[in-house]
Short mmCIF file of C-alpha atoms and ligand atoms in Angstrom, two decimals:
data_model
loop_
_atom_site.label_atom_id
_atom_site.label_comp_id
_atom_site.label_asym_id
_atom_site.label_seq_id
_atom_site.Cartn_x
_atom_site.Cartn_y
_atom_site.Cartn_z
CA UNK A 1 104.31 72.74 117.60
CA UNK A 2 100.45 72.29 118.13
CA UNK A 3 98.77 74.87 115.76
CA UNK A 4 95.60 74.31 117.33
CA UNK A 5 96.66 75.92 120.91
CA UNK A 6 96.93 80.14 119.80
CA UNK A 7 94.90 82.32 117.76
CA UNK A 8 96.50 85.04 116.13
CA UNK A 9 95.05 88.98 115.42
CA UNK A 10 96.87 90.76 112.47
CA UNK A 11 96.04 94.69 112.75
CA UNK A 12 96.00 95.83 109.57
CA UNK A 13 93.61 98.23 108.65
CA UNK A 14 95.43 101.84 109.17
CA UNK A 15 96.39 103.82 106.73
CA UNK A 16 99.39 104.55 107.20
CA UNK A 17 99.88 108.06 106.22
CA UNK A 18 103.54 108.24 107.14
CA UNK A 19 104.01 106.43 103.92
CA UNK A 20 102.63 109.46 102.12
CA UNK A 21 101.01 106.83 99.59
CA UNK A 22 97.33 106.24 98.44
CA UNK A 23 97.93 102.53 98.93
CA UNK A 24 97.82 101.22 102.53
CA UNK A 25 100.55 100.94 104.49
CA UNK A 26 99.91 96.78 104.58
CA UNK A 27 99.94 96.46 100.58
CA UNK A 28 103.70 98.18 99.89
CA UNK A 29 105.79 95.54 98.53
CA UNK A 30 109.05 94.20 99.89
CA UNK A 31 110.73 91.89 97.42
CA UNK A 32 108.09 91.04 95.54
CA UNK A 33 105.43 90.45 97.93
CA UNK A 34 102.90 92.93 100.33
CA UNK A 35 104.27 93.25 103.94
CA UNK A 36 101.15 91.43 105.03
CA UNK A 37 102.12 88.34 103.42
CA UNK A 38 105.08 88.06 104.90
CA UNK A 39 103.45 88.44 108.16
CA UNK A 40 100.76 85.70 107.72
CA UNK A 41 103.38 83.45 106.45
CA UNK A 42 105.07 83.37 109.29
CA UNK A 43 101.80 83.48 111.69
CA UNK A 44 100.18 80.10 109.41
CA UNK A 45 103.55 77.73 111.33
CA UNK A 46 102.08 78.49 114.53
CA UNK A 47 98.83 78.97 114.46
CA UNK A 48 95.15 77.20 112.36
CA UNK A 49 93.26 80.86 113.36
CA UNK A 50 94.57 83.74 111.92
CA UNK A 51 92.14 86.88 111.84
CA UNK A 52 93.30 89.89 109.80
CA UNK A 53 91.44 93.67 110.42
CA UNK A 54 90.66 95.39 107.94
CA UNK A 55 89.14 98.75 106.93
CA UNK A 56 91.13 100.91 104.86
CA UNK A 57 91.30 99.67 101.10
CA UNK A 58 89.54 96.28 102.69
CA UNK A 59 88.49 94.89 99.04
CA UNK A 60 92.02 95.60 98.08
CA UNK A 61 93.69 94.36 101.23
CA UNK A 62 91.41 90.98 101.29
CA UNK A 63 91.85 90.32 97.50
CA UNK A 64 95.68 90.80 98.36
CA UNK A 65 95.68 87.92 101.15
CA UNK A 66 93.23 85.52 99.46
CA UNK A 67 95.44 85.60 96.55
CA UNK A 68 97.88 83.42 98.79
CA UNK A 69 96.00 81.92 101.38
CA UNK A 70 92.98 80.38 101.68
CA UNK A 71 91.72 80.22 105.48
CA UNK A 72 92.11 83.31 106.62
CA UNK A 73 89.37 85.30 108.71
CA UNK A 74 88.31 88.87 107.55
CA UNK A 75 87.08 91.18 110.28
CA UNK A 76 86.28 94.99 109.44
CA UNK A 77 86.95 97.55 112.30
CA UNK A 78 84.99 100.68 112.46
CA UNK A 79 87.46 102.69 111.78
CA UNK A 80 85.07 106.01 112.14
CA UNK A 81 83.53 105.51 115.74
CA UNK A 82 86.76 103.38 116.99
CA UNK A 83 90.17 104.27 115.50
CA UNK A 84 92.81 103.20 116.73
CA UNK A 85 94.65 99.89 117.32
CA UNK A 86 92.13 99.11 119.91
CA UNK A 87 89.68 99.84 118.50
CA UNK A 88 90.96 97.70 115.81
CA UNK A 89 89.99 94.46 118.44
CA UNK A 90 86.43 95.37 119.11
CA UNK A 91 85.13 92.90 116.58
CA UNK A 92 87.47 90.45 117.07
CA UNK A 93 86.64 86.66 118.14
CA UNK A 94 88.93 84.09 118.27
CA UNK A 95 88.78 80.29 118.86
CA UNK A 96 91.75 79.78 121.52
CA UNK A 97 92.28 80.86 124.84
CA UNK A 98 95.42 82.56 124.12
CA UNK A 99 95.71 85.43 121.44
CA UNK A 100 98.86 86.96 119.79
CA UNK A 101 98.40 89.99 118.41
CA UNK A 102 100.67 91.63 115.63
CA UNK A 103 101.08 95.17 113.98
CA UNK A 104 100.46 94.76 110.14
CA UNK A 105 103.61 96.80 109.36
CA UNK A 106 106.19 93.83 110.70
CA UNK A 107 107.46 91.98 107.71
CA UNK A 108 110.50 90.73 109.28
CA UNK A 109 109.03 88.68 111.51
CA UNK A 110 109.47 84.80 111.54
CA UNK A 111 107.87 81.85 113.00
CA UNK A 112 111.03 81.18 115.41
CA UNK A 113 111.03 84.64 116.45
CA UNK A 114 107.58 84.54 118.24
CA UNK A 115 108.18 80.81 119.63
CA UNK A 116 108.94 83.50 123.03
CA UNK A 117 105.39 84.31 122.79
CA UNK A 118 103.99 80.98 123.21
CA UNK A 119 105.94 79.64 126.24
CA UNK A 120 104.46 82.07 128.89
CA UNK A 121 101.61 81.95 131.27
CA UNK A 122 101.65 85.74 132.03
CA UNK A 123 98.36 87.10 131.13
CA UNK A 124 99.81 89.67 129.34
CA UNK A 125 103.15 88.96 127.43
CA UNK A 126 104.60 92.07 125.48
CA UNK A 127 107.46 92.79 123.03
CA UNK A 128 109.79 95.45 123.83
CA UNK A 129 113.19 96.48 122.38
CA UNK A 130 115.75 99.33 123.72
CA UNK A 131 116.51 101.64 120.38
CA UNK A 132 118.71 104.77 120.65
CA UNK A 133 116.81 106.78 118.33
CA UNK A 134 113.58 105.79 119.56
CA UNK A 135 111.25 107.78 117.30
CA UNK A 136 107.86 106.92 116.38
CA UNK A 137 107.32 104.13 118.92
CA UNK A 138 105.68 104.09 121.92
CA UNK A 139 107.93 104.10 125.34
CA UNK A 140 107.87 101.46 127.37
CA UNK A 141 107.65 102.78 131.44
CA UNK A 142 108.88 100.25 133.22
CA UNK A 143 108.85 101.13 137.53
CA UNK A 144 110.32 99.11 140.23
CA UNK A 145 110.88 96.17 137.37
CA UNK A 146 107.45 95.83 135.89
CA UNK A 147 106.08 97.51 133.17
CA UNK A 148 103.28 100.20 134.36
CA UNK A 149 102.38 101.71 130.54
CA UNK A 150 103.11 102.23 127.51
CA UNK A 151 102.88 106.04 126.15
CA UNK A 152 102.46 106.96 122.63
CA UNK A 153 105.08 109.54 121.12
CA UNK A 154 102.52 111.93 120.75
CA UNK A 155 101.37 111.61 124.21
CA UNK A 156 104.65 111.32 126.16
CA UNK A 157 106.02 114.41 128.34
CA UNK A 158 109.76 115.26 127.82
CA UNK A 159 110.86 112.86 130.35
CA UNK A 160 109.13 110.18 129.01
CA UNK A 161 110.35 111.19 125.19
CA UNK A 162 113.93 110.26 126.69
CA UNK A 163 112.78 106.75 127.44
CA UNK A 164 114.62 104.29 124.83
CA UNK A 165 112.56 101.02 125.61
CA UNK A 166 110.14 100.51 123.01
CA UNK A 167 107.22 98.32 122.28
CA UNK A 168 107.70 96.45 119.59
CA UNK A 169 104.35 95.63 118.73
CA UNK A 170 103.89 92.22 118.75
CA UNK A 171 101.26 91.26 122.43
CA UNK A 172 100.00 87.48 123.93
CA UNK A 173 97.19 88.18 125.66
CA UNK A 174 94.61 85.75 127.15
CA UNK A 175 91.12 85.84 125.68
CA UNK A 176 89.73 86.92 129.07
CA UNK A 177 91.90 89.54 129.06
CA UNK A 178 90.46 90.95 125.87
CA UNK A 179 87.30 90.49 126.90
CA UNK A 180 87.36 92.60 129.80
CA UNK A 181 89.67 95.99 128.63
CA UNK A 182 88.95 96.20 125.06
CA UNK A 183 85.27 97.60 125.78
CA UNK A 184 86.72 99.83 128.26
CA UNK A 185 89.47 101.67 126.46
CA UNK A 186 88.56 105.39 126.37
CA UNK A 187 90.26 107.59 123.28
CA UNK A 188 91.07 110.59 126.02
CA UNK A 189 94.56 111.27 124.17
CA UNK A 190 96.34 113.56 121.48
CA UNK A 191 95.23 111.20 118.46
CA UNK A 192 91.81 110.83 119.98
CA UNK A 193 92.29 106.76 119.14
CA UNK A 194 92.00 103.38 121.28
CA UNK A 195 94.98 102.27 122.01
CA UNK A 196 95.71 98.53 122.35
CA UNK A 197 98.21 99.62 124.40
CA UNK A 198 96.05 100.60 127.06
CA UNK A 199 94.78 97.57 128.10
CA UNK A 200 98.49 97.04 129.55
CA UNK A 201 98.51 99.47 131.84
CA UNK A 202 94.43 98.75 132.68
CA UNK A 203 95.74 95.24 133.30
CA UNK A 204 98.52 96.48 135.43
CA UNK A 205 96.43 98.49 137.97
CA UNK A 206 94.02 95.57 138.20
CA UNK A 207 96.90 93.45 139.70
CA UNK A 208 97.17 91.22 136.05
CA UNK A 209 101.14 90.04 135.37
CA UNK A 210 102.62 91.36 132.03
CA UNK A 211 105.99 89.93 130.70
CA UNK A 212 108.18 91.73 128.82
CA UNK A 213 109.72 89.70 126.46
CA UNK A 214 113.24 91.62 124.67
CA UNK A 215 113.00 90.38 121.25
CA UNK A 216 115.74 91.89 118.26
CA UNK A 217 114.92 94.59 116.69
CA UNK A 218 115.88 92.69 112.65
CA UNK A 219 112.99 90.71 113.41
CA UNK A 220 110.74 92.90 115.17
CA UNK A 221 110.95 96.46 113.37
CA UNK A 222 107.92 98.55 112.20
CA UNK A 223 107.65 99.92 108.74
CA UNK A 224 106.19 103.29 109.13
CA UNK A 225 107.67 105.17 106.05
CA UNK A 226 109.43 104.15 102.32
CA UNK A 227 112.64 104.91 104.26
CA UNK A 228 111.86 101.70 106.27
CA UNK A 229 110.67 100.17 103.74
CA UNK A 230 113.75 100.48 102.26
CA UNK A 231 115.70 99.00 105.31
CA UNK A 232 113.16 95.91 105.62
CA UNK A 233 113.63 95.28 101.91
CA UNK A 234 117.40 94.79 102.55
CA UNK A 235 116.82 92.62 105.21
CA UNK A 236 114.21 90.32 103.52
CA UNK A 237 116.80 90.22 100.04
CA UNK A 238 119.68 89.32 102.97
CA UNK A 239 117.68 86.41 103.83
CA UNK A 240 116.70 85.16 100.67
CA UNK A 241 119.75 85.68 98.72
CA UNK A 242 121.60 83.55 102.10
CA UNK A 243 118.47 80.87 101.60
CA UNK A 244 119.52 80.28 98.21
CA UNK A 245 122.83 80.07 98.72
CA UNK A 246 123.05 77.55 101.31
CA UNK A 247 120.64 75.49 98.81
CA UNK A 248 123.58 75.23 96.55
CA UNK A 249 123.09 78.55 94.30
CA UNK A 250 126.56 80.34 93.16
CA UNK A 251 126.28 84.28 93.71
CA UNK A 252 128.76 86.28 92.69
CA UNK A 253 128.57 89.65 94.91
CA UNK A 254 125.26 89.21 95.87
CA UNK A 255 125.18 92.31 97.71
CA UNK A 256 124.51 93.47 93.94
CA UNK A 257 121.96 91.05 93.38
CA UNK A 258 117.83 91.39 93.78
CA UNK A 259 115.55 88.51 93.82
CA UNK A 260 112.33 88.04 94.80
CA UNK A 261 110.70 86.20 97.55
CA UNK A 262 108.35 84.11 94.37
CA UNK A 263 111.80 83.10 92.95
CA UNK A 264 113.02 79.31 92.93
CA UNK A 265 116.09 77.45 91.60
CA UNK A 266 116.90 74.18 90.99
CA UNK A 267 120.21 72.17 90.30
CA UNK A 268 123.48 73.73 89.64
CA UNK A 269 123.13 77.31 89.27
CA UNK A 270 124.83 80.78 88.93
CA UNK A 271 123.94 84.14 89.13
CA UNK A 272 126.09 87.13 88.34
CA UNK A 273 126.43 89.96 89.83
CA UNK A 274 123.74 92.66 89.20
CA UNK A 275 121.30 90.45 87.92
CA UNK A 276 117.47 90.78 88.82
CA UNK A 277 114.74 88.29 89.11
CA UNK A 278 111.62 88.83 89.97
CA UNK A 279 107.94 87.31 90.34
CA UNK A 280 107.31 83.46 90.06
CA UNK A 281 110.60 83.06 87.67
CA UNK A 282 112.07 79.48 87.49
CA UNK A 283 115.42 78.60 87.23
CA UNK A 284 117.03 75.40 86.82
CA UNK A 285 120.60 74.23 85.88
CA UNK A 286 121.45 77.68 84.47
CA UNK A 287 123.72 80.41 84.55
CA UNK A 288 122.61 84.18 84.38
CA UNK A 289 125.13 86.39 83.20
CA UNK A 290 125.72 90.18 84.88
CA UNK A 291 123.19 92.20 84.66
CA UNK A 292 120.36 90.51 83.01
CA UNK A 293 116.71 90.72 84.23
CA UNK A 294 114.29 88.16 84.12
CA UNK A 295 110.60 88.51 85.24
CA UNK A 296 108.20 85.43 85.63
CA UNK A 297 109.70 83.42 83.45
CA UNK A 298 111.13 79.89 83.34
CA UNK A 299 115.11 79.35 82.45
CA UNK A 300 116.22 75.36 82.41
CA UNK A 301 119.57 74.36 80.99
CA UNK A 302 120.43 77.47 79.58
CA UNK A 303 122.18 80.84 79.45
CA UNK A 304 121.60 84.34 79.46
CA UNK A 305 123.00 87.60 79.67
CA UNK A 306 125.11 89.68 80.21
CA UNK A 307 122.70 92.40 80.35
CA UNK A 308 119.56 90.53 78.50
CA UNK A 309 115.81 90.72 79.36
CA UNK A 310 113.36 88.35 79.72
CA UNK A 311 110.38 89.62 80.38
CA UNK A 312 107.30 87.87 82.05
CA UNK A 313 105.76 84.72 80.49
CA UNK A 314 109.18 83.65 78.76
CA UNK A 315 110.47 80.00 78.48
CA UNK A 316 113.91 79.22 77.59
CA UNK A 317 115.11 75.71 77.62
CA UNK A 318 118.64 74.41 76.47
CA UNK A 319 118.95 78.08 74.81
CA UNK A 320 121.68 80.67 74.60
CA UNK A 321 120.53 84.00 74.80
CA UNK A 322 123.42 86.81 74.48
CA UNK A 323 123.98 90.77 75.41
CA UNK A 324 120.77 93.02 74.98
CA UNK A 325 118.30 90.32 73.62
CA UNK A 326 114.74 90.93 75.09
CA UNK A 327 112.48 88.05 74.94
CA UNK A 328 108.82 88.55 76.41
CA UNK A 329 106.03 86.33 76.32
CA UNK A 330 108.11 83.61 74.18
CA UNK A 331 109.11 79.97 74.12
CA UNK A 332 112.66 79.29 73.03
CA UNK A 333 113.72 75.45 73.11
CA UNK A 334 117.38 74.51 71.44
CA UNK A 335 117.90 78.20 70.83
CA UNK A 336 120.88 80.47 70.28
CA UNK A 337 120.00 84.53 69.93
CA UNK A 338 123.60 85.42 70.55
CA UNK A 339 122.44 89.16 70.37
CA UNK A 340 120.70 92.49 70.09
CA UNK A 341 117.07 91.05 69.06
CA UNK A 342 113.58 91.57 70.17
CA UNK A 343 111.90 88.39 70.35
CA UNK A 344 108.02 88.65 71.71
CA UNK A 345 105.30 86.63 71.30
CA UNK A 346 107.02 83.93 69.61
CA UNK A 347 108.20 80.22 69.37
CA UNK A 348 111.35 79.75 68.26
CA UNK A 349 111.97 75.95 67.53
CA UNK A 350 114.98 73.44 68.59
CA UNK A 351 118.53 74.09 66.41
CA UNK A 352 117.16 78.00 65.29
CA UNK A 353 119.77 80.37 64.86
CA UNK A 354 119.07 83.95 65.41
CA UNK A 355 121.37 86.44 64.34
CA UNK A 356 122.00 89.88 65.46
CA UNK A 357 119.95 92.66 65.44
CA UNK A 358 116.57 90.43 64.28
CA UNK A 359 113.23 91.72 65.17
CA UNK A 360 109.97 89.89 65.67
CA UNK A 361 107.17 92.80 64.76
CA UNK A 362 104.88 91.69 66.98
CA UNK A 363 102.68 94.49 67.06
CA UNK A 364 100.82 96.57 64.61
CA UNK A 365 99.64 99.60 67.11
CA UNK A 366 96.48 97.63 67.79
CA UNK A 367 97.18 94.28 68.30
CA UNK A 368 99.56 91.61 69.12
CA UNK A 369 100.43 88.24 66.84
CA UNK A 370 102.38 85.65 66.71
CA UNK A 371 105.64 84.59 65.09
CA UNK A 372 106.41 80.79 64.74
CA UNK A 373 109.61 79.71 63.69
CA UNK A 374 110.42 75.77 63.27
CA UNK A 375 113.42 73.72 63.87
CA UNK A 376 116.98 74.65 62.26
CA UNK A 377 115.99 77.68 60.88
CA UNK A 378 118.97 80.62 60.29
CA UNK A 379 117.25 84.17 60.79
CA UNK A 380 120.30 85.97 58.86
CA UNK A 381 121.19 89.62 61.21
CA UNK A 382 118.85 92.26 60.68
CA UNK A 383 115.97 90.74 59.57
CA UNK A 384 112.31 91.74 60.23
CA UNK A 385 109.22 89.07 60.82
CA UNK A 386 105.74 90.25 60.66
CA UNK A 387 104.05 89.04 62.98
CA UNK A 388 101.61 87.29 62.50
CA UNK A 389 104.23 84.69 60.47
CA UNK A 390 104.92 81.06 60.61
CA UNK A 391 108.72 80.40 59.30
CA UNK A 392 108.47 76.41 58.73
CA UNK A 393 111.84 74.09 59.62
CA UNK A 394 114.85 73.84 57.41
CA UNK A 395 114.44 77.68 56.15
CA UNK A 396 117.01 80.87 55.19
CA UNK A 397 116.47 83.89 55.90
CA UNK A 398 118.90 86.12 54.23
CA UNK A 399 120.28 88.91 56.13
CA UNK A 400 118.66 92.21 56.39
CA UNK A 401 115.17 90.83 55.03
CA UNK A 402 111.63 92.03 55.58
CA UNK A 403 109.27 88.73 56.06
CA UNK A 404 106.14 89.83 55.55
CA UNK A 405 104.79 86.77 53.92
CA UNK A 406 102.66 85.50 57.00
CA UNK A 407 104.57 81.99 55.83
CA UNK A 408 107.84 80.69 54.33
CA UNK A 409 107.85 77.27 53.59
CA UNK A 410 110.05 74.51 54.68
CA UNK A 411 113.26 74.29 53.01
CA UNK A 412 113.50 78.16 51.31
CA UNK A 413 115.53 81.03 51.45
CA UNK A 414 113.87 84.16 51.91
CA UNK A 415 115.71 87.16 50.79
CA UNK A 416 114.33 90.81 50.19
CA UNK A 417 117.10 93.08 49.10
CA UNK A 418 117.45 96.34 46.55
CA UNK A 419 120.42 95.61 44.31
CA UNK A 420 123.60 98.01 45.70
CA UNK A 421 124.66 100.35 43.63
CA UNK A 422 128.06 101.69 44.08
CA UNK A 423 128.89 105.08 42.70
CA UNK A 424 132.88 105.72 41.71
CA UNK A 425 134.84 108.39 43.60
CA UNK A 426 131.27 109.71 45.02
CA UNK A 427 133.26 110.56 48.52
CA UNK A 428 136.15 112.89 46.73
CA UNK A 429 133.71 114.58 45.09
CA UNK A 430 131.02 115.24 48.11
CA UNK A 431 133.95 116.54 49.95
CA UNK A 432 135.79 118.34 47.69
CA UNK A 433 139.19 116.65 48.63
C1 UD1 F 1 102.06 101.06 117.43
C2 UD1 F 1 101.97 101.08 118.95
C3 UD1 F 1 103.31 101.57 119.50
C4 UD1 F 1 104.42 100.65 119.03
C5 UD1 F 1 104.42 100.52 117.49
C6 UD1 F 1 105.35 99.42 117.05
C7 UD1 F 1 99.65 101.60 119.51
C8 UD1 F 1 98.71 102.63 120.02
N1 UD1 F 1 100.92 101.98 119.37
O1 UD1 F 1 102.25 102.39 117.02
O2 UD1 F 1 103.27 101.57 120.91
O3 UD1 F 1 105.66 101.14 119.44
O4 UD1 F 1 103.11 100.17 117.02
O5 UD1 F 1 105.51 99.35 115.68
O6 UD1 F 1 99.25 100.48 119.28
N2 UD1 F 1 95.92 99.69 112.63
C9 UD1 F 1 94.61 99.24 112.52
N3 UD1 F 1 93.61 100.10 112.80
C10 UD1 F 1 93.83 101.38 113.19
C11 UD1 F 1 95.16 101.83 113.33
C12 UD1 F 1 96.19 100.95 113.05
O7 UD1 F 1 94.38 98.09 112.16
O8 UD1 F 1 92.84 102.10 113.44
C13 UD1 F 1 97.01 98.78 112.27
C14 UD1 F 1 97.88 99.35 111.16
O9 UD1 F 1 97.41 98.93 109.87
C15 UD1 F 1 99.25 98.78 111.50
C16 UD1 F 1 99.21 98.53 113.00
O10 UD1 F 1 97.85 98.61 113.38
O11 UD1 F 1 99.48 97.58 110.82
C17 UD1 F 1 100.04 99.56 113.76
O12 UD1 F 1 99.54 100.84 113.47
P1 UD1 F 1 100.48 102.11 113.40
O13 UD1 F 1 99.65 103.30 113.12
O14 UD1 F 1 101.65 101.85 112.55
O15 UD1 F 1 100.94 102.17 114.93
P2 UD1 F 1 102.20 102.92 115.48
O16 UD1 F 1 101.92 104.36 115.56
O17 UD1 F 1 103.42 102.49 114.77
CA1 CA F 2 103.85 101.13 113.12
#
């Protein structure tokens, strides 16, 4: 495909109140990642000149794309004098001749999916889907054939409300085109906004030819409100989830299953059911047990779970890490914590043992420190390390002890115990039996 050929307009500078958020609309999260991002993913196959709008929460919306992509135009839309969609092309310029223009709020689009847009010499080519409960979109009035105009929800009369062709969203319009109806959009209507989807029916009565192009609605749907953000999260984990499959991952019920679009795998690997991994996490040759959760962190040759966490900034390599361990912010090589243990802001060392119930104190209510522990060490079940504390290689420590030494040296046993007492018949008597 030549990149050079299209430019390509990304609206996104609403608010969206229909989410009922203070974030904008364009910044809510679907696996992982803004719905903008998904958007300019798919826009960067086809096309070198990608302009996003922006105006509500700009800093935060710019910061957002820049944080992924690097050659992306910024233009702000004044949002006070023009609102509205078209409004949202006054500032616009673009390099090519031909411009495709997409709603913000489209995640589910893909590269493939617009090829339709690019293969048309209409001057107008527009996206329209037939939807049986229609609401929220605008309706497509098609007469004699040809589309005449599109009218908003909150503009259309009864008959028109009844209409179930929609527009999608998603426009190719030539630059000339733009050039000559974006100035002249009025905002005569209920929202008292320029419409993009004016210039279609200005276009229309000037003689112009619009295409309508019937895309699928799993590629084309709007994301107006958490309930749809909801349904285009399911989609994007669908397609994910099937990516990593066909790449060779095992999932068992992956309906149960939630990983994020950051996520990559290498080599054999299986994932149990309920399991979620999120962020930039790595893994590679492992096998996560049900129900364990791992967040940015890296997992090679080992395995974890059922129903462990690893929590972001975690390494495990060649380790075994059992039911309810948490790890965060720790590097585990050669490791078994078989489990119930906290283990943060550590290094645990090559042939280490830990044994249930063992607790790194990593924090003293004001800061954070570190616990090193060296190669075939055996942290005995129940014990407690003060952080900060280095435990050298070759070391003990005896069950249910309190290291608070900062340092035990190579080759010791560490033990902190009160002698037991037992007291005779102490039960018969307490009871009275
Ligand atoms: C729009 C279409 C509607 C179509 C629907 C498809 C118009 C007038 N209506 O309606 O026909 O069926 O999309 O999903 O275009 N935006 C701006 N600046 C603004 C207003 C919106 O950049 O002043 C951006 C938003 O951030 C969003 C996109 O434009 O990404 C669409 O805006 P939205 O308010 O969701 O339009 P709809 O009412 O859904
Ligand atoms: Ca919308």
């Amino acid at each position: 495909m030549n990149k050079n050929r299209i430019s390509i307009v990304i609206l996104a500078a609403g608010k969206g109140s229909r989410m009922k958020s203070s974030k904008a609309k364009v910044l809510h999260t679907i696996c992982g990642r803004e719905m903008l991002y998904y958007i300019i993913k798919a826009s960067r196959e086809i096309s070198d000149d990608i302009t996003v709008v922006i105006a509500h929460q700009k800093d935060a919306v710019q910061k957002a794309v820049s944080s992924y992509f690097d050659d992306i135009n910024f233009v702000t839309q004044d949002d006070i004098n023009f609102p509205g969609t078209g409004g949202a092309m006054k500032n616009v310029s673009v390099k090519n001749e031909k411009v495709l223009v997409l709603n913000g709020d489209m995640p589910l689009i893909c590269a493939e999916a617009l090829d339709g847009f690019l293969h048309n010499d209409s001057d107008i080519v527009m996206s329209i889907f037939d939807l049986p409960d229609p609401d929220g979109y605008g309706r497509v009035i098609i007469e004699n054939g040809e589309v005449k105009k599109i009218v908003e929800q909150k503009d259309a009369s009864k008959v028109e409300l009844s209409v179930t062709t929609v527009n999608a969203g998603i426009y190719a319009f030539t630059k000339e085109v733009l050039d000559k109806y974006i100035p002249l959009l009025s905002n005569d209507n209920a929202q008292k906004e320029y419409y993009l989807t004016d210039v279609i029916s200005m276009a229309r009565a000037d003689g112009l030819s619009v295409s309508p192009l019937l895309v699928d609605e799993e590629h084309f749907r709007g994301v107006n409100s958490k309930k749809d953000l909801s349904v285009a999260e399911e989609i994007m984990q669908d397609r994910i989830k099937t990516k990593w499959m066909e790449a060779g991952v095992r999932m068992q019920l992956p309906s149960t299953i939630y990983i994020e679009e950051g996520v990559t795998f290498e080599g054999e690997c299986i994932v149990e059911n309920g399991c979620r991994i999120t962020g930039s996490s790595k893994i590679i040759n492992s096998h996560i047990k049900a129900h364990s959760v791992i967040e940015d962190s890296i997992v090679k040759n080992s395995d974890v779970g059922p129903l462990a966490h690893l929590r972001p900034a975690s390494e495990l390599e060649d380790t075994h890490v059992g039911n309810f361990v948490e790890v965060k912010k720790s590097t585990l090589k050669g490791v078994k914590a078989g489990h119930l243990s906290y283990i943060g802001d550590a290094t645990v060392d090559e042939g280490t043992n830990i044994g249930a119930g063992v607790i790194t104190c990593n924090y003293d209510g004001i800061k954070k420190y570190q616990t090193i522990i060296g190669k075939n060490v055996f942290v005995g079940s129940d014990s407690q390390l003060v952080a900060p504390v280095t435990i050298e290689d070759d070391v003990m420590i005896a069950a249910g002890t309190t290291v608070t030494s900062g340092k035990v040296e190579s080759g010791s046993l560490a033990i902190s115990r009160t002698k037991l007492r037992t007291i005779k018949d102490f039960y018969y008597k307490f009871f009275k039996k």
